[in-house]
Amino acid sequence: MKTRTLGPLTVSALGLGCMGMSEFYGQPDDAESIATIQAALDAGVTLLDTADMYGPFTNERLVGRAIAGRREEVVLATKFGNQRREDGSWVRVNGSPQYVREACDASLQRLGVETIDLYYQHRVDKTVPIEETVGAMAELVRAGKVRALGLSEASADTIRRAHAVHPIAALQSEYSLWEREVETTVLATLRELGIGFVAYSPLGRGMLSGAIKSEADIPDGDYRKSSPRFQGENLRRNLELVTRVERLAREKRCTPAQLALAWLLAQGEDVVPIPGTKRRDRLAQNLAALDVSLTRSDLDQLDELAPRGATAGDRYADMSTIDA
């Protein structure tokens, strides 16, 4: 397995996003999900990504069960800040120092571990100065509960302010052939400061896999039913983009998903995609992207096929929690 670095952490070049195993993308299948996590570890994947709000709370417990007895093989990443209740209802984005401490202790218990390798603030709390939140996160590092700190969906200015309080190892934000906004200012800031980048939704929430051809392909209860990019005219326009990617994938004799992941991997040694799946067959297909070689001509062609800003519609129905 090829490796990359996120601050002090050495991780597999591809990680595994575990969110969809518990919520948002159809019905959970815990047995298959645990088998998928263990198959990922067997294949050399080390970076596992979860969060307290997935489930809510059930995904951390699932990951904890899956890695029991194999803790030393895992770089374990989880997140706090999107505060939810046990019944799934929303509370708020919470970055208060007291909540940081409470959330970390709860995650450690659910995961069944003594230390979290990479602890992210899931969303920036605009009511609490980032210096206060990261200051509390830094206390967790000094206490030995956390090894490295991360942010998610933070702006360049917030990243600078946070990094001045305590080194930030990684920023996690959406990045793919159909979501390239981080290329405007964020990636340059990360590279200036020596911060790694973890790309979530690297397959465009499944769109770049080619599996979705119409709204009818999205099951009831699936998060994408309410996503602007998967509705009406937006979906029609976005399918045109996917068709262009599929055409090049056929030429390269790989799947569209493998092409999309290979493109991300080629964006820099500091970029670590974390495609999510709860199925072993999809995991194997995703890992094969590591063997897809793209020429400069291929990369230039993909830039033309899927330029920044080409995707229609907002990423979320409510973009208010994104730090811009």
PDB file of N, CA and C in Angstrom, residues 234-286:
ATOM      1  N   ASN A 234     -30.570  20.382 -12.514  1.00  0.00           N
ATOM      2  CA  ASN A 234     -29.202  20.218 -12.010  1.00  0.00           C
ATOM      3  C   ASN A 234     -28.685  18.810 -12.290  1.00  0.00           C
ATOM      4  N   LEU A 235     -29.527  17.823 -12.001  1.00  0.00           N
ATOM      5  CA  LEU A 235     -29.120  16.439 -12.225  1.00  0.00           C
ATOM      6  C   LEU A 235     -28.858  16.191 -13.708  1.00  0.00           C
ATOM      7  N   ARG A 236     -29.726  16.701 -14.565  1.00  0.00           N
ATOM      8  CA  ARG A 236     -29.540  16.487 -16.006  1.00  0.00           C
ATOM      9  C   ARG A 236     -28.189  17.046 -16.459  1.00  0.00           C
ATOM     10  N   ARG A 237     -27.860  18.251 -16.023  1.00  0.00           N
ATOM     11  CA  ARG A 237     -26.592  18.861 -16.412  1.00  0.00           C
ATOM     12  C   ARG A 237     -25.402  18.099 -15.832  1.00  0.00           C
ATOM     13  N   ASN A 238     -25.549  17.628 -14.598  1.00  0.00           N
ATOM     14  CA  ASN A 238     -24.442  16.915 -13.958  1.00  0.00           C
ATOM     15  C   ASN A 238     -24.211  15.552 -14.580  1.00  0.00           C
ATOM     16  N   LEU A 239     -25.280  14.939 -15.085  1.00  0.00           N
ATOM     17  CA  LEU A 239     -25.116  13.661 -15.785  1.00  0.00           C
ATOM     18  C   LEU A 239     -24.319  13.830 -17.070  1.00  0.00           C
ATOM     19  N   GLU A 240     -24.424  14.994 -17.694  1.00  0.00           N
ATOM     20  CA  GLU A 240     -23.633  15.261 -18.894  1.00  0.00           C
ATOM     21  C   GLU A 240     -22.142  15.270 -18.550  1.00  0.00           C
ATOM     22  N   LEU A 241     -21.810  15.844 -17.394  1.00  0.00           N
ATOM     23  CA  LEU A 241     -20.420  15.853 -16.947  1.00  0.00           C
ATOM     24  C   LEU A 241     -19.925  14.425 -16.719  1.00  0.00           C
ATOM     25  N   VAL A 242     -20.769  13.614 -16.074  1.00  0.00           N
ATOM     26  CA  VAL A 242     -20.390  12.226 -15.786  1.00  0.00           C
ATOM     27  C   VAL A 242     -20.188  11.447 -17.085  1.00  0.00           C
ATOM     28  N   THR A 243     -21.028  11.699 -18.055  1.00  0.00           N
ATOM     29  CA  THR A 243     -20.896  11.011 -19.346  1.00  0.00           C
ATOM     30  C   THR A 243     -19.534  11.295 -19.976  1.00  0.00           C
ATOM     31  N   ARG A 244     -19.064  12.524 -19.839  1.00  0.00           N
ATOM     32  CA  ARG A 244     -17.756  12.881 -20.390  1.00  0.00           C
ATOM     33  C   ARG A 244     -16.635  12.130 -19.673  1.00  0.00           C
ATOM     34  N   VAL A 245     -16.769  12.000 -18.359  1.00  0.00           N
ATOM     35  CA  VAL A 245     -15.763  11.259 -17.584  1.00  0.00           C
ATOM     36  C   VAL A 245     -15.799   9.776 -17.952  1.00  0.00           C
ATOM     37  N   GLU A 246     -17.007   9.235 -18.123  1.00  0.00           N
ATOM     38  CA  GLU A 246     -17.148   7.818 -18.494  1.00  0.00           C
ATOM     39  C   GLU A 246     -16.458   7.518 -19.819  1.00  0.00           C
ATOM     40  N   ARG A 247     -16.533   8.450 -20.731  1.00  0.00           N
ATOM     41  CA  ARG A 247     -15.933   8.242 -22.051  1.00  0.00           C
ATOM     42  C   ARG A 247     -14.413   8.077 -21.929  1.00  0.00           C
ATOM     43  N   LEU A 248     -13.790   8.920 -21.126  1.00  0.00           N
ATOM     44  CA  LEU A 248     -12.348   8.805 -20.944  1.00  0.00           C
ATOM     45  C   LEU A 248     -11.993   7.539 -20.160  1.00  0.00           C
ATOM     46  N   ALA A 249     -12.840   7.163 -19.195  1.00  0.00           N
ATOM     47  CA  ALA A 249     -12.582   5.942 -18.425  1.00  0.00           C
ATOM     48  C   ALA A 249     -12.540   4.718 -19.344  1.00  0.00           C
ATOM     49  N   ARG A 250     -13.433   4.687 -20.322  1.00  0.00           N
ATOM     50  CA  ARG A 250     -13.417   3.559 -21.274  1.00  0.00           C
ATOM     51  C   ARG A 250     -12.106   3.520 -22.039  1.00  0.00           C
ATOM     52  N   GLU A 251     -11.617   4.695 -22.422  1.00  0.00           N
ATOM     53  CA  GLU A 251     -10.346   4.751 -23.135  1.00  0.00           C
ATOM     54  C   GLU A 251      -9.190   4.261 -22.263  1.00  0.00           C
ATOM     55  N   LYS A 252      -9.275   4.549 -20.968  1.00  0.00           N
ATOM     56  CA  LYS A 252      -8.216   4.154 -20.034  1.00  0.00           C
ATOM     57  C   LYS A 252      -8.416   2.725 -19.514  1.00  0.00           C
ATOM     58  N   ARG A 253      -9.529   2.097 -19.908  1.00  0.00           N
ATOM     59  CA  ARG A 253      -9.846   0.728 -19.497  1.00  0.00           C
ATOM     60  C   ARG A 253      -9.920   0.600 -17.971  1.00  0.00           C
ATOM     61  N   CYS A 254     -10.611   1.560 -17.384  1.00  0.00           N
ATOM     62  CA  CYS A 254     -10.877   1.521 -15.952  1.00  0.00           C
ATOM     63  C   CYS A 254     -12.299   2.011 -15.737  1.00  0.00           C
ATOM     64  N   THR A 255     -12.808   1.924 -14.521  1.00  0.00           N
ATOM     65  CA  THR A 255     -14.155   2.412 -14.237  1.00  0.00           C
ATOM     66  C   THR A 255     -14.114   3.932 -14.032  1.00  0.00           C
ATOM     67  N   PRO A 256     -15.252   4.611 -14.187  1.00  0.00           N
ATOM     68  CA  PRO A 256     -15.271   6.055 -13.904  1.00  0.00           C
ATOM     69  C   PRO A 256     -14.830   6.366 -12.478  1.00  0.00           C
ATOM     70  N   ALA A 257     -15.212   5.516 -11.519  1.00  0.00           N
ATOM     71  CA  ALA A 257     -14.814   5.743 -10.126  1.00  0.00           C
ATOM     72  C   ALA A 257     -13.298   5.656  -9.978  1.00  0.00           C
ATOM     73  N   GLN A 258     -12.694   4.668 -10.619  1.00  0.00           N
ATOM     74  CA  GLN A 258     -11.234   4.534 -10.545  1.00  0.00           C
ATOM     75  C   GLN A 258     -10.540   5.724 -11.191  1.00  0.00           C
ATOM     76  N   LEU A 259     -11.085   6.202 -12.291  1.00  0.00           N
ATOM     77  CA  LEU A 259     -10.510   7.375 -12.952  1.00  0.00           C
ATOM     78  C   LEU A 259     -10.601   8.593 -12.043  1.00  0.00           C
ATOM     79  N   ALA A 260     -11.757   8.773 -11.397  1.00  0.00           N
ATOM     80  CA  ALA A 260     -11.955   9.925 -10.515  1.00  0.00           C
ATOM     81  C   ALA A 260     -10.996   9.882  -9.327  1.00  0.00           C
ATOM     82  N   LEU A 261     -10.792   8.697  -8.762  1.00  0.00           N
ATOM     83  CA  LEU A 261      -9.867   8.572  -7.636  1.00  0.00           C
ATOM     84  C   LEU A 261      -8.419   8.768  -8.086  1.00  0.00           C
ATOM     85  N   ALA A 262      -8.078   8.231  -9.246  1.00  0.00           N
ATOM     86  CA  ALA A 262      -6.718   8.405  -9.763  1.00  0.00           C
ATOM     87  C   ALA A 262      -6.428   9.879 -10.020  1.00  0.00           C
ATOM     88  N   TRP A 263      -7.426  10.606 -10.511  1.00  0.00           N
ATOM     89  CA  TRP A 263      -7.261  12.048 -10.730  1.00  0.00           C
ATOM     90  C   TRP A 263      -6.961  12.758  -9.411  1.00  0.00           C
ATOM     91  N   LEU A 264      -7.703  12.419  -8.367  1.00  0.00           N
ATOM     92  CA  LEU A 264      -7.469  13.051  -7.066  1.00  0.00           C
ATOM     93  C   LEU A 264      -6.075  12.724  -6.536  1.00  0.00           C
ATOM     94  N   LEU A 265      -5.692  11.466  -6.645  1.00  0.00           N
ATOM     95  CA  LEU A 265      -4.373  11.066  -6.173  1.00  0.00           C
ATOM     96  C   LEU A 265      -3.261  11.816  -6.909  1.00  0.00           C
ATOM     97  N   ALA A 266      -3.534  12.190  -8.146  1.00  0.00           N
ATOM     98  CA  ALA A 266      -2.537  12.900  -8.954  1.00  0.00           C
ATOM     99  C   ALA A 266      -2.476  14.395  -8.647  1.00  0.00           C
ATOM    100  N   GLN A 267      -3.377  14.883  -7.789  1.00  0.00           N
ATOM    101  CA  GLN A 267      -3.386  16.317  -7.480  1.00  0.00           C
ATOM    102  C   GLN A 267      -2.298  16.718  -6.495  1.00  0.00           C
ATOM    103  N   GLY A 268      -1.646  15.756  -5.898  1.00  0.00           N
ATOM    104  CA  GLY A 268      -0.546  16.054  -4.986  1.00  0.00           C
ATOM    105  C   GLY A 268      -0.363  14.959  -3.965  1.00  0.00           C
ATOM    106  N   GLU A 269       0.880  14.783  -3.497  1.00  0.00           N
ATOM    107  CA  GLU A 269       1.175  13.765  -2.499  1.00  0.00           C
ATOM    108  C   GLU A 269       0.553  14.088  -1.149  1.00  0.00           C
ATOM    109  N   ASP A 270       0.034  15.297  -1.000  1.00  0.00           N
ATOM    110  CA  ASP A 270      -0.596  15.701   0.258  1.00  0.00           C
ATOM    111  C   ASP A 270      -2.113  15.478   0.248  1.00  0.00           C
ATOM    112  N   VAL A 271      -2.648  14.888  -0.810  1.00  0.00           N
ATOM    113  CA  VAL A 271      -4.089  14.647  -0.939  1.00  0.00           C
ATOM    114  C   VAL A 271      -4.388  13.178  -0.667  1.00  0.00           C
ATOM    115  N   VAL A 272      -5.298  12.927   0.279  1.00  0.00           N
ATOM    116  CA  VAL A 272      -5.680  11.562   0.649  1.00  0.00           C
ATOM    117  C   VAL A 272      -7.193  11.416   0.497  1.00  0.00           C
ATOM    118  N   PRO A 273      -7.668  10.772  -0.553  1.00  0.00           N
ATOM    119  CA  PRO A 273      -9.115  10.558  -0.714  1.00  0.00           C
ATOM    120  C   PRO A 273      -9.616   9.475   0.243  1.00  0.00           C
ATOM    121  N   ILE A 274     -10.860   9.640   0.706  1.00  0.00           N
ATOM    122  CA  ILE A 274     -11.462   8.631   1.579  1.00  0.00           C
ATOM    123  C   ILE A 274     -12.819   8.185   1.004  1.00  0.00           C
ATOM    124  N   PRO A 275     -12.808   7.449  -0.107  1.00  0.00           N
ATOM    125  CA  PRO A 275     -14.078   6.975  -0.654  1.00  0.00           C
ATOM    126  C   PRO A 275     -14.809   6.099   0.359  1.00  0.00           C
ATOM    127  N   GLY A 276     -16.103   6.291   0.433  1.00  0.00           N
ATOM    128  CA  GLY A 276     -16.900   5.516   1.370  1.00  0.00           C
ATOM    129  C   GLY A 276     -17.628   4.379   0.674  1.00  0.00           C
ATOM    130  N   THR A 277     -17.670   3.252   1.334  1.00  0.00           N
ATOM    131  CA  THR A 277     -18.478   2.133   0.852  1.00  0.00           C
ATOM    132  C   THR A 277     -18.738   1.202   2.017  1.00  0.00           C
ATOM    133  N   LYS A 278     -19.808   0.447   1.913  1.00  0.00           N
ATOM    134  CA  LYS A 278     -20.098  -0.564   2.934  1.00  0.00           C
ATOM    135  C   LYS A 278     -20.069  -1.961   2.321  1.00  0.00           C
ATOM    136  N   ARG A 279     -19.464  -2.078   1.132  1.00  0.00           N
ATOM    137  CA  ARG A 279     -19.421  -3.354   0.429  1.00  0.00           C
ATOM    138  C   ARG A 279     -17.997  -3.710   0.030  1.00  0.00           C
ATOM    139  N   ARG A 280     -17.644  -4.956   0.232  1.00  0.00           N
ATOM    140  CA  ARG A 280     -16.283  -5.401  -0.066  1.00  0.00           C
ATOM    141  C   ARG A 280     -15.953  -5.326  -1.558  1.00  0.00           C
ATOM    142  N   ASP A 281     -16.934  -5.606  -2.423  1.00  0.00           N
ATOM    143  CA  ASP A 281     -16.634  -5.559  -3.855  1.00  0.00           C
ATOM    144  C   ASP A 281     -16.319  -4.130  -4.299  1.00  0.00           C
ATOM    145  N   ARG A 282     -17.053  -3.168  -3.791  1.00  0.00           N
ATOM    146  CA  ARG A 282     -16.767  -1.765  -4.128  1.00  0.00           C
ATOM    147  C   ARG A 282     -15.424  -1.325  -3.557  1.00  0.00           C
ATOM    148  N   LEU A 283     -15.102  -1.797  -2.366  1.00  0.00           N
ATOM    149  CA  LEU A 283     -13.803  -1.487  -1.779  1.00  0.00           C
ATOM    150  C   LEU A 283     -12.679  -1.944  -2.708  1.00  0.00           C
ATOM    151  N   ALA A 284     -12.774  -3.166  -3.195  1.00  0.00           N
ATOM    152  CA  ALA A 284     -11.741  -3.703  -4.076  1.00  0.00           C
ATOM    153  C   ALA A 284     -11.631  -2.878  -5.355  1.00  0.00           C
ATOM    154  N   GLN A 285     -12.777  -2.473  -5.903  1.00  0.00           N
ATOM    155  CA  GLN A 285     -12.755  -1.643  -7.112  1.00  0.00           C
ATOM    156  C   GLN A 285     -12.078  -0.302  -6.842  1.00  0.00           C
ATOM    157  N   ASN A 286     -12.391   0.305  -5.696  1.00  0.00           N
ATOM    158  CA  ASN A 286     -11.788   1.601  -5.367  1.00  0.00           C
ATOM    159  C   ASN A 286     -10.275   1.482  -5.199  1.00  0.00           C
TER     160      ASN A 286
END
